[in-house]
Coordinates of N, CA and C and ligand atoms in Angstrom, one line a residue:
M1 N 3.8 -7.4 -56.9 CA 2.6 -7.9 -56.1 C 2.7 -7.4 -54.7
T2 N 1.7 -6.8 -54.2 CA 1.7 -6.4 -52.8 C 1.1 -7.4 -51.9
R3 N 1.1 -7.2 -50.6 CA 0.4 -8.2 -49.8 C -1.1 -8.1 -50.1
R4 N -1.8 -9.2 -50.3 CA -3.2 -9.2 -50.7 C -4.0 -9.7 -49.5
Q5 N -5.2 -9.2 -49.4 CA -6.1 -9.7 -48.3 C -7.4 -10.3 -48.9
C6 N -7.3 -10.5 -50.2 CA -8.6 -10.8 -50.9 C -9.2 -12.1 -50.4
T7 N -8.5 -13.2 -50.3 CA -9.0 -14.5 -49.9 C -9.5 -14.3 -48.5
G8 N -8.8 -13.7 -47.6 CA -9.2 -13.5 -46.2 C -10.4 -12.7 -46.1
E9 N -10.4 -11.5 -46.8 CA -11.5 -10.5 -46.6 C -12.7 -10.9 -47.3
Y10 N -12.6 -11.4 -48.6 CA -13.7 -11.6 -49.4 C -14.3 -13.0 -49.3
K11 N -13.5 -14.0 -48.9 CA -14.0 -15.3 -48.9 C -14.0 -15.9 -47.4
I12 N -12.9 -16.0 -46.8 CA -12.8 -16.7 -45.6 C -13.6 -16.1 -44.5
K13 N -13.5 -14.8 -44.3 CA -14.3 -14.1 -43.2 C -15.8 -14.2 -43.5
P14 N -16.3 -13.9 -44.7 CA -17.7 -14.1 -44.9 C -18.2 -15.5 -44.7
I15 N -17.4 -16.5 -45.1 CA -17.8 -17.9 -45.0 C -17.9 -18.3 -43.5
K16 N -16.9 -17.9 -42.8 CA -16.9 -18.2 -41.3 C -18.1 -17.5 -40.6
K17 N -18.4 -16.3 -41.0 CA -19.5 -15.6 -40.4 C -20.8 -16.3 -40.7
K18 N -20.9 -16.8 -42.0 CA -22.2 -17.5 -42.3 C -22.3 -18.8 -41.6
V19 N -21.1 -19.5 -41.6 CA -21.1 -20.8 -40.9 C -21.5 -20.7 -39.4
R20 N -20.9 -19.7 -38.8 CA -21.3 -19.5 -37.4 C -22.8 -19.2 -37.2
E21 N -23.3 -18.4 -38.2 CA -24.7 -18.1 -38.1 C -25.6 -19.3 -38.3
L22 N -25.2 -20.2 -39.3 CA -25.9 -21.4 -39.5 C -25.9 -22.4 -38.4
L23 N -24.7 -22.4 -37.7 CA -24.6 -23.3 -36.5 C -25.3 -22.7 -35.3
G24 N -25.7 -21.4 -35.4 CA -26.3 -20.8 -34.2 C -25.4 -20.2 -33.2
Y25 N -24.1 -20.0 -33.6 CA -23.1 -19.4 -32.7 C -22.4 -18.2 -33.3
P26 N -23.2 -17.1 -33.5 CA -22.5 -16.0 -34.1 C -21.3 -15.5 -33.3
Y27 N -20.3 -14.9 -33.9 CA -19.2 -14.4 -33.2 C -19.7 -13.3 -32.2
P28 N -19.2 -13.3 -30.9 CA -18.0 -14.1 -30.4 C -18.4 -15.3 -29.6
N29 N -19.6 -15.9 -29.8 CA -20.0 -17.0 -29.0 C -19.0 -18.2 -29.2
R30 N -18.8 -18.9 -28.1 CA -17.9 -20.1 -28.2 C -18.7 -21.3 -28.8
I31 N -18.1 -22.0 -29.8 CA -18.8 -23.1 -30.4 C -18.3 -24.4 -29.7
P32 N -19.3 -25.2 -29.2 CA -18.9 -26.4 -28.5 C -18.1 -27.3 -29.5
K33 N -17.3 -28.2 -28.9 CA -16.3 -29.0 -29.7 C -17.0 -29.9 -30.7
H34 N -18.2 -30.4 -30.3 CA -18.8 -31.4 -31.2 C -19.7 -30.8 -32.3
V35 N -19.7 -29.5 -32.3 CA -20.5 -28.8 -33.3 C -19.6 -28.3 -34.5
F36 N -19.9 -28.8 -35.7 CA -19.1 -28.4 -36.8 C -19.8 -28.6 -38.1
V37 N -19.3 -28.0 -39.2 CA -19.9 -28.2 -40.5 C -18.8 -29.0 -41.3
E38 N -19.3 -29.7 -42.3 CA -18.4 -30.4 -43.2 C -18.4 -29.5 -44.5
Q39 N -17.2 -29.1 -44.9 CA -17.2 -28.2 -46.1 C -16.5 -29.0 -47.2
W40 N -17.1 -29.0 -48.4 CA -16.5 -29.7 -49.5 C -15.7 -28.7 -50.4
V41 N -14.5 -29.0 -50.6 CA -13.6 -28.1 -51.4 C -13.1 -28.9 -52.7
G42 N -13.3 -28.3 -53.8 CA -13.0 -29.0 -55.1 C -11.5 -28.9 -55.6
I43 N -10.7 -29.7 -54.9 CA -9.3 -29.7 -55.3 C -9.1 -31.0 -56.1
S44 N -8.5 -30.9 -57.3 CA -8.3 -32.1 -58.1 C -6.9 -32.8 -57.8
T45 N -6.7 -34.0 -58.4 CA -5.5 -34.7 -58.1 C -4.2 -33.9 -58.6
D46 N -4.4 -33.1 -59.6 CA -3.2 -32.3 -60.2 C -2.7 -31.3 -59.2
E47 N -3.6 -30.9 -58.2 CA -3.2 -29.9 -57.3 C -3.4 -30.3 -55.9
F48 N -3.2 -31.6 -55.6 CA -3.5 -32.1 -54.3 C -2.7 -31.4 -53.2
H49 N -1.6 -30.8 -53.5 CA -0.8 -30.1 -52.5 C -1.5 -28.8 -52.0
R50 N -2.6 -28.4 -52.7 CA -3.3 -27.2 -52.2 C -4.4 -27.6 -51.2
A51 N -4.6 -28.9 -51.0 CA -5.7 -29.3 -50.1 C -5.2 -29.0 -48.7
K52 N -6.0 -28.3 -48.0 CA -5.6 -27.9 -46.6 C -6.8 -28.1 -45.7
D53 N -6.5 -28.3 -44.4 CA -7.6 -28.3 -43.4 C -8.0 -26.8 -43.1
A54 N -9.2 -26.6 -42.7 CA -9.6 -25.3 -42.2 C -8.9 -25.0 -41.0
D55 N -8.8 -23.7 -40.6 CA -8.0 -23.3 -39.5 C -8.8 -23.2 -38.2
V56 N -10.1 -23.6 -38.3 CA -10.9 -23.6 -37.1 C -11.6 -25.0 -36.9
K57 N -11.9 -25.3 -35.6 CA -12.4 -26.6 -35.4 C -13.9 -26.8 -35.8
Y58 N -14.6 -25.7 -36.0 CA -16.0 -25.8 -36.3 C -16.2 -26.0 -37.8
M59 N -15.1 -26.1 -38.6 CA -15.3 -26.4 -40.0 C -14.3 -27.5 -40.3
R60 N -14.8 -28.6 -41.0 CA -13.9 -29.7 -41.4 C -13.9 -29.8 -42.9
N61 N -12.8 -29.7 -43.5 CA -12.7 -29.7 -45.0 C -12.7 -31.1 -45.5
R62 N -13.5 -31.4 -46.5 CA -13.4 -32.6 -47.3 C -13.1 -32.3 -48.7
H63 N -12.4 -33.2 -49.4 CA -12.0 -33.0 -50.8 C -12.5 -34.1 -51.6
P64 N -13.8 -34.0 -52.1 CA -14.4 -35.2 -52.8 C -13.7 -35.5 -54.1
L65 N -13.1 -34.6 -54.8 CA -12.4 -34.9 -56.0 C -11.2 -35.8 -55.7
L66 N -10.5 -35.5 -54.7 CA -9.4 -36.3 -54.3 C -9.9 -37.7 -53.8
D67 N -11.0 -37.7 -53.1 CA -11.5 -39.0 -52.7 C -11.8 -39.9 -53.9
M68 N -12.3 -39.3 -55.0 CA -12.6 -40.0 -56.2 C -11.4 -40.2 -57.2
S69 N -10.3 -39.6 -56.8 CA -9.1 -39.6 -57.7 C -9.4 -38.9 -59.0
W70 N -10.1 -37.8 -59.0 CA -10.4 -37.1 -60.2 C -9.3 -36.0 -60.5
S71 N -8.8 -36.0 -61.7 CA -7.9 -35.0 -62.2 C -8.7 -33.8 -62.8
R72 N -8.0 -32.8 -63.2 CA -8.6 -31.7 -63.9 C -9.3 -32.2 -65.2
A73 N -8.6 -33.1 -65.9 CA -9.1 -33.6 -67.1 C -10.4 -34.4 -66.9
D74 N -10.5 -35.2 -65.8 CA -11.7 -35.9 -65.4 C -12.9 -34.9 -65.2
C75 N -12.5 -33.8 -64.5 CA -13.6 -32.8 -64.3 C -14.1 -32.2 -65.6
V76 N -13.1 -31.9 -66.5 CA -13.5 -31.3 -67.8 C -14.4 -32.3 -68.6
R77 N -14.0 -33.6 -68.5 CA -14.7 -34.6 -69.2 C -16.1 -34.7 -68.7
Y78 N -16.3 -34.6 -67.4 CA -17.6 -34.7 -66.8 C -18.4 -33.5 -67.2
L79 N -17.8 -32.3 -67.0 CA -18.6 -31.1 -67.4 C -19.0 -31.1 -68.8
T80 N -18.1 -31.6 -69.7 CA -18.4 -31.6 -71.1 C -19.6 -32.6 -71.4
S81 N -19.6 -33.7 -70.6 CA -20.8 -34.6 -70.8 C -22.1 -34.0 -70.4
L82 N -22.0 -32.9 -69.6 CA -23.2 -32.2 -69.2 C -23.5 -31.0 -70.0
G83 N -22.7 -30.8 -71.1 CA -22.8 -29.6 -72.0 C -22.2 -28.4 -71.3
L84 N -21.3 -28.6 -70.4 CA -20.7 -27.4 -69.7 C -19.2 -27.3 -69.9
A85 N -18.8 -27.6 -71.2 CA -17.4 -27.6 -71.5 C -16.7 -26.2 -71.3
D86 N -17.5 -25.2 -71.3 CA -16.9 -23.8 -71.3 C -16.8 -23.3 -69.8
T87 N -17.0 -24.2 -68.9 CA -16.9 -23.7 -67.5 C -15.6 -23.1 -67.2
P88 N -15.6 -21.8 -66.7 CA -14.3 -21.1 -66.5 C -13.6 -21.5 -65.2
K89 N -12.4 -21.2 -65.0 CA -11.7 -21.3 -63.7 C -12.4 -20.5 -62.7
S90 N -12.5 -20.9 -61.5 CA -13.1 -20.1 -60.4 C -12.2 -19.0 -60.0
S91 N -12.7 -17.8 -60.0 CA -11.9 -16.7 -59.5 C -12.8 -15.5 -59.3
C92 N -12.2 -14.5 -58.6 CA -13.0 -13.3 -58.4 C -12.9 -12.5 -59.7
L93 N -13.9 -11.6 -59.9 CA -14.0 -10.8 -61.1 C -12.7 -9.9 -61.2
G94 N -12.3 -9.3 -60.1 CA -11.2 -8.3 -60.2 C -9.9 -8.9 -59.7
C95 N -9.6 -10.1 -60.2 CA -8.4 -10.8 -59.7 C -7.2 -10.3 -60.4
P96 N -6.1 -9.9 -59.6 CA -4.9 -9.4 -60.2 C -4.1 -10.5 -61.0
F97 N -4.6 -11.8 -60.8 CA -3.9 -12.9 -61.5 C -4.5 -13.2 -62.9
H98 N -5.6 -12.4 -63.2 CA -6.2 -12.6 -64.6 C -5.1 -12.4 -65.6
G99 N -5.2 -13.1 -66.7 CA -4.4 -12.8 -67.9 C -5.3 -12.0 -68.8
N100 N -4.7 -11.5 -69.9 CA -5.4 -10.7 -70.9 C -6.6 -11.3 -71.4
A101 N -6.6 -12.6 -71.6 CA -7.7 -13.3 -72.2 C -9.0 -13.2 -71.3
Q102 N -8.7 -13.3 -69.9 CA -9.8 -13.2 -69.0 C -10.3 -11.7 -68.9
W103 N -9.4 -10.8 -69.0 CA -9.9 -9.4 -69.0 C -10.7 -9.1 -70.3
R104 N -10.3 -9.6 -71.4 CA -11.0 -9.4 -72.7 C -12.4 -10.0 -72.6
Q105 N -12.4 -11.2 -72.0 CA -13.7 -11.9 -71.9 C -14.7 -11.1 -71.1
I106 N -14.2 -10.5 -70.0 CA -15.1 -9.7 -69.2 C -15.6 -8.4 -70.0
R107 N -14.6 -7.8 -70.6 CA -14.9 -6.6 -71.4 C -15.8 -6.8 -72.5
D108 N -15.6 -8.0 -73.2 CA -16.4 -8.2 -74.4 C -17.7 -8.9 -74.2
T109 N -17.9 -9.5 -73.0 CA -19.2 -10.2 -72.9 C -20.0 -9.7 -71.7
S110 N -19.5 -8.8 -70.9 CA -20.3 -8.4 -69.7 C -19.9 -6.9 -69.4
P111 N -20.5 -6.0 -70.1 CA -20.2 -4.6 -69.9 C -20.4 -4.1 -68.5
S112 N -21.4 -4.6 -67.8 CA -21.6 -4.1 -66.4 C -20.5 -4.6 -65.5
E113 N -20.0 -5.8 -65.7 CA -18.9 -6.3 -64.9 C -17.6 -5.6 -65.3
W114 N -17.5 -5.3 -66.6 CA -16.3 -4.5 -67.0 C -16.2 -3.2 -66.3
T115 N -17.4 -2.5 -66.3 CA -17.5 -1.2 -65.6 C -17.1 -1.4 -64.1
D116 N -17.6 -2.5 -63.5 CA -17.3 -2.7 -62.1 C -15.8 -2.9 -61.9
V117 N -15.1 -3.7 -62.7 CA -13.7 -4.0 -62.5 C -12.8 -2.7 -62.8
V118 N -13.3 -1.9 -63.8 CA -12.5 -0.7 -64.1 C -12.6 0.3 -62.9
E119 N -13.8 0.3 -62.3 CA -14.0 1.2 -61.1 C -13.2 0.7 -59.9
F120 N -13.2 -0.7 -59.8 CA -12.4 -1.3 -58.7 C -11.0 -1.0 -58.8
D121 N -10.5 -1.1 -60.1 CA -9.1 -0.9 -60.3 C -8.7 0.6 -60.0
A122 N -9.6 1.5 -60.3 CA -9.3 2.9 -60.0 C -9.3 3.1 -58.5
A123 N -10.2 2.4 -57.8 CA -10.4 2.6 -56.3 C -9.2 2.1 -55.5
I124 N -8.4 1.1 -56.1 CA -7.3 0.6 -55.3 C -6.0 1.3 -55.5
R125 N -6.1 2.4 -56.4 CA -4.8 3.0 -56.8 C -3.9 3.4 -55.6
Q126 N -4.6 3.9 -54.5 CA -3.8 4.4 -53.3 C -3.6 3.3 -52.3
G127 N -4.1 2.0 -52.6 CA -3.9 0.9 -51.7 C -5.1 0.8 -50.8
N128 N -4.9 0.0 -49.7 CA -5.9 -0.3 -48.8 C -6.3 0.8 -47.9
A129 N -7.6 1.2 -47.9 CA -8.0 2.4 -47.1 C -7.7 2.2 -45.6
R130 N -7.9 1.0 -45.1 CA -7.7 0.8 -43.7 C -6.2 0.9 -43.4
A131 N -5.4 0.3 -44.3 CA -3.9 0.4 -44.0 C -3.4 1.8 -44.1
N132 N -4.0 2.6 -45.0 CA -3.6 4.0 -45.1 C -3.9 4.7 -43.8
V133 N -5.1 4.4 -43.2 CA -5.5 5.1 -42.0 C -4.6 4.7 -40.8
T134 N -4.1 3.5 -40.8 CA -3.3 3.0 -39.7 C -1.8 3.3 -40.0
G135 N -1.5 4.1 -41.0 CA -0.1 4.5 -41.2 C 0.7 3.6 -42.1
N136 N 0.1 2.5 -42.6 CA 0.8 1.6 -43.5 C 0.5 1.9 -45.0
K137 N 0.9 3.1 -45.3 CA 0.6 3.5 -46.7 C 1.3 2.7 -47.8
L138 N 0.7 2.6 -48.9 CA 1.3 1.9 -50.0 C 2.3 2.8 -50.6
L139 N 3.5 2.3 -50.8 CA 4.6 3.1 -51.4 C 4.4 2.9 -53.0
G140 N 3.8 3.8 -53.6 CA 3.5 3.7 -55.0 C 2.1 3.6 -55.3
E141 N 1.7 3.0 -56.4 CA 0.3 2.9 -56.7 C 0.0 1.4 -57.1
A142 N -1.3 1.0 -56.9 CA -1.7 -0.4 -57.2 C -2.5 -0.4 -58.4
F143 N -2.3 -1.4 -59.2 CA -3.0 -1.7 -60.5 C -3.4 -3.1 -60.6
L144 N -4.6 -3.4 -61.2 CA -5.0 -4.8 -61.4 C -4.2 -5.4 -62.5
H145 N -3.8 -4.7 -63.6 CA -3.1 -5.2 -64.7 C -1.6 -5.1 -64.5
R146 N -0.9 -6.1 -65.0 CA 0.5 -6.2 -64.8 C 1.3 -5.1 -65.5
S147 N 0.7 -4.4 -66.5 CA 1.4 -3.3 -67.2 C 1.5 -2.1 -66.3
R148 N 0.7 -2.1 -65.1 CA 0.7 -0.9 -64.3 C 0.1 0.3 -65.0
V149 N -0.9 0.0 -65.8 CA -1.7 1.0 -66.5 C -3.1 0.8 -66.1
P150 N -3.9 1.9 -65.9 CA -5.3 1.7 -65.5 C -6.0 0.7 -66.5
L151 N -6.8 -0.2 -65.9 CA -7.4 -1.3 -66.6 C -8.1 -0.8 -67.9
S152 N -8.8 0.3 -67.8 CA -9.5 0.8 -69.0 C -8.6 1.1 -70.2
Q153 N -7.3 1.3 -69.9 CA -6.3 1.6 -71.0 C -5.2 0.6 -71.1
A154 N -5.3 -0.5 -70.3 CA -4.2 -1.5 -70.3 C -4.2 -2.3 -71.6
P155 N -3.0 -2.7 -72.1 CA -2.9 -3.5 -73.3 C -3.4 -4.9 -73.2
I156 N -4.7 -5.1 -73.2 CA -5.2 -6.4 -72.9 C -5.5 -7.2 -74.2
D157 N -5.4 -6.5 -75.4 CA -5.7 -7.3 -76.6 C -4.6 -8.2 -77.0
H158 N -3.4 -8.0 -76.7 CA -2.4 -9.0 -76.9 C -1.1 -8.5 -76.2
V159 N -0.2 -9.5 -75.9 CA 1.1 -9.1 -75.3 C 2.0 -8.7 -76.4
T160 N 2.3 -7.4 -76.5 CA 3.1 -6.9 -77.6 C 4.5 -7.3 -77.4
S161 N 5.3 -7.3 -78.5 CA 6.7 -7.7 -78.4 C 7.4 -6.6 -77.6
A162 N 7.0 -5.3 -77.7 CA 7.7 -4.3 -77.0 C 7.4 -4.5 -75.5
E163 N 6.2 -4.9 -75.1 CA 5.9 -5.2 -73.7 C 6.7 -6.3 -73.2
R164 N 6.9 -7.4 -74.0 CA 7.7 -8.5 -73.6 C 9.1 -8.1 -73.4
A165 N 9.6 -7.3 -74.3 CA 11.0 -6.8 -74.2 C 11.2 -5.9 -72.9
A166 N 10.2 -5.0 -72.7 CA 10.3 -4.1 -71.6 C 10.2 -4.9 -70.3
L167 N 9.4 -5.9 -70.2 CA 9.3 -6.7 -69.0 C 10.4 -7.8 -68.9
R168 N 11.1 -8.0 -70.0 CA 12.2 -9.0 -70.1 C 11.6 -10.4 -69.7
I169 N 10.5 -10.8 -70.3 CA 9.9 -12.0 -69.9 C 10.1 -13.1 -71.0
S170 N 10.0 -14.3 -70.6 CA 10.1 -15.5 -71.5 C 8.8 -15.8 -72.1
A171 N 8.8 -16.7 -73.1 CA 7.5 -17.1 -73.7 C 6.5 -17.7 -72.7
D172 N 7.0 -18.4 -71.7 CA 6.1 -19.0 -70.7 C 5.5 -17.9 -69.9
E173 N 6.3 -16.9 -69.5 CA 5.7 -15.8 -68.7 C 4.7 -15.0 -69.6
A174 N 5.0 -14.9 -70.9 CA 4.1 -14.2 -71.8 C 2.8 -15.0 -71.8
D175 N 2.8 -16.3 -71.7 CA 1.6 -17.2 -71.7 C 0.8 -16.8 -70.5
V176 N 1.5 -16.7 -69.3 CA 0.7 -16.3 -68.1 C 0.1 -14.9 -68.3
L177 N 0.8 -14.0 -68.9 CA 0.2 -12.7 -69.2 C -1.0 -12.8 -70.0
E178 N -1.0 -13.7 -70.9 CA -2.2 -13.9 -71.8 C -3.3 -14.7 -71.2
N179 N -2.9 -15.8 -70.5 CA -4.0 -16.7 -70.1 C -4.2 -16.7 -68.5
G180 N -3.3 -16.0 -67.8 CA -3.4 -16.0 -66.4 C -2.9 -17.3 -65.8
L181 N -3.0 -17.4 -64.5 CA -2.5 -18.6 -63.8 C -3.4 -19.8 -64.2
E182 N -2.8 -21.0 -64.3 CA -3.6 -22.1 -64.6 C -4.6 -22.5 -63.5
D183 N -4.2 -22.3 -62.2 CA -5.0 -22.7 -61.1 C -6.2 -21.8 -61.0
G184 N -7.3 -22.3 -60.5 CA -8.4 -21.5 -60.0 C -8.2 -21.1 -58.6
C185 N -9.2 -20.6 -57.9 CA -9.0 -20.1 -56.6 C -10.2 -20.5 -55.7
S186 N -9.9 -21.1 -54.6 CA -11.0 -21.3 -53.6 C -10.5 -20.8 -52.3
P187 N -11.4 -20.6 -51.3 CA -11.0 -20.0 -50.0 C -9.8 -20.7 -49.4
W188 N -9.8 -22.1 -49.5 CA -8.7 -22.8 -48.8 C -7.6 -23.2 -49.8
A189 N -7.6 -22.7 -51.0 CA -6.6 -23.0 -52.0 C -6.5 -21.8 -52.9
C190 N -6.1 -20.7 -52.3 CA -6.0 -19.4 -53.1 C -5.0 -19.6 -54.2
R191 N -5.3 -19.1 -55.4 CA -4.5 -19.2 -56.5 C -3.2 -18.5 -56.4
G192 N -3.2 -17.5 -55.5 CA -2.0 -16.8 -55.2 C -1.3 -17.5 -54.0
D193 N -0.5 -16.8 -53.3 CA 0.2 -17.5 -52.2 C -0.6 -17.3 -50.9
A194 N -1.3 -18.4 -50.6 CA -2.2 -18.3 -49.4 C -1.3 -18.2 -48.1
D195 N -0.1 -18.6 -48.2 CA 0.8 -18.4 -47.0 C 1.0 -17.0 -46.7
A196 N 0.8 -16.1 -47.7 CA 1.1 -14.7 -47.4 C 0.0 -14.1 -46.5
L197 N -1.1 -14.8 -46.2 CA -2.1 -14.3 -45.3 C -1.5 -14.3 -43.9
T198 N -2.0 -13.4 -43.1 CA -1.5 -13.3 -41.7 C -2.7 -13.6 -40.8
P199 N -2.4 -13.9 -39.5 CA -3.5 -14.2 -38.6 C -4.5 -13.0 -38.6
D200 N -4.0 -11.8 -38.8 CA -4.8 -10.7 -38.8 C -5.9 -10.8 -39.8
D201 N -5.7 -11.5 -40.9 CA -6.7 -11.6 -42.0 C -7.9 -12.4 -41.5
F202 N -7.7 -13.2 -40.5 CA -8.7 -14.1 -40.0 C -9.3 -13.7 -38.7
G203 N -8.7 -12.7 -38.1 CA -8.9 -12.3 -36.7 C -10.4 -12.2 -36.3
L204 N -11.1 -11.4 -37.0 CA -12.5 -11.0 -36.6 C -13.4 -12.2 -36.5
A205 N -13.3 -13.2 -37.4 CA -14.3 -14.2 -37.4 C -13.8 -15.5 -36.8
T206 N -12.7 -15.6 -36.2 CA -12.2 -16.9 -35.7 C -12.9 -17.2 -34.3
Ligands
LIG301 S1 -9.4 -15.2 -57.3 FE1 -8.2 -15.6 -55.4 S2 -6.3 -14.5 -55.7 FE2 -7.7 -13.7 -57.2 S3 -8.7 -11.9 -56.1 FE3 -10.0 -13.7 -55.7 S4 -9.3 -14.5 -53.8 FE4 -7.7 -13.2 -54.6

């Protein structure tokens, strides 16, 4: 796994930009201390350690599920009562943490999104265009699928025993390969390692 900028680039920066716009203080205007938005983030009790404050004063995070002491199971129960039992984990379409099951679901149910992720996978092969320009070239190639095979040819139909042996992985790790990470992803609770983000990820919009 290389350094990722997905949460910073695709979520936090656009959200901050929009919030500043809604508040009437687009960057680089200074926002008065008493002006802020309240932002609700859906962290359940099973993952309370992922609840974090926003890193700017003009946004205040609230966690209504924690306030209600709702667990993941409570959420599923509630969604089921509304006929929404199949609600998937929140994540980006081209997330490198997807398991094979999620890739198959995209391939088998949404051809246009599958085309999109296959193209995205091909586009990241040489790494981040801006990093390449600034001399921080990727050493090697980037792939969305853990097999390091282009997504259109990756073994997403099942984790083969040969693949398991080659990767020297346990049954639990094979489960992650098949089903992806259990956690979903939100801007202030990235399913990957949010701590890997650097101040540079947030620079433009702070
Ligand atoms: S779901 Fe989270 S970790 Fe995955 S690509 Fe999106 S922001 Fe990144």
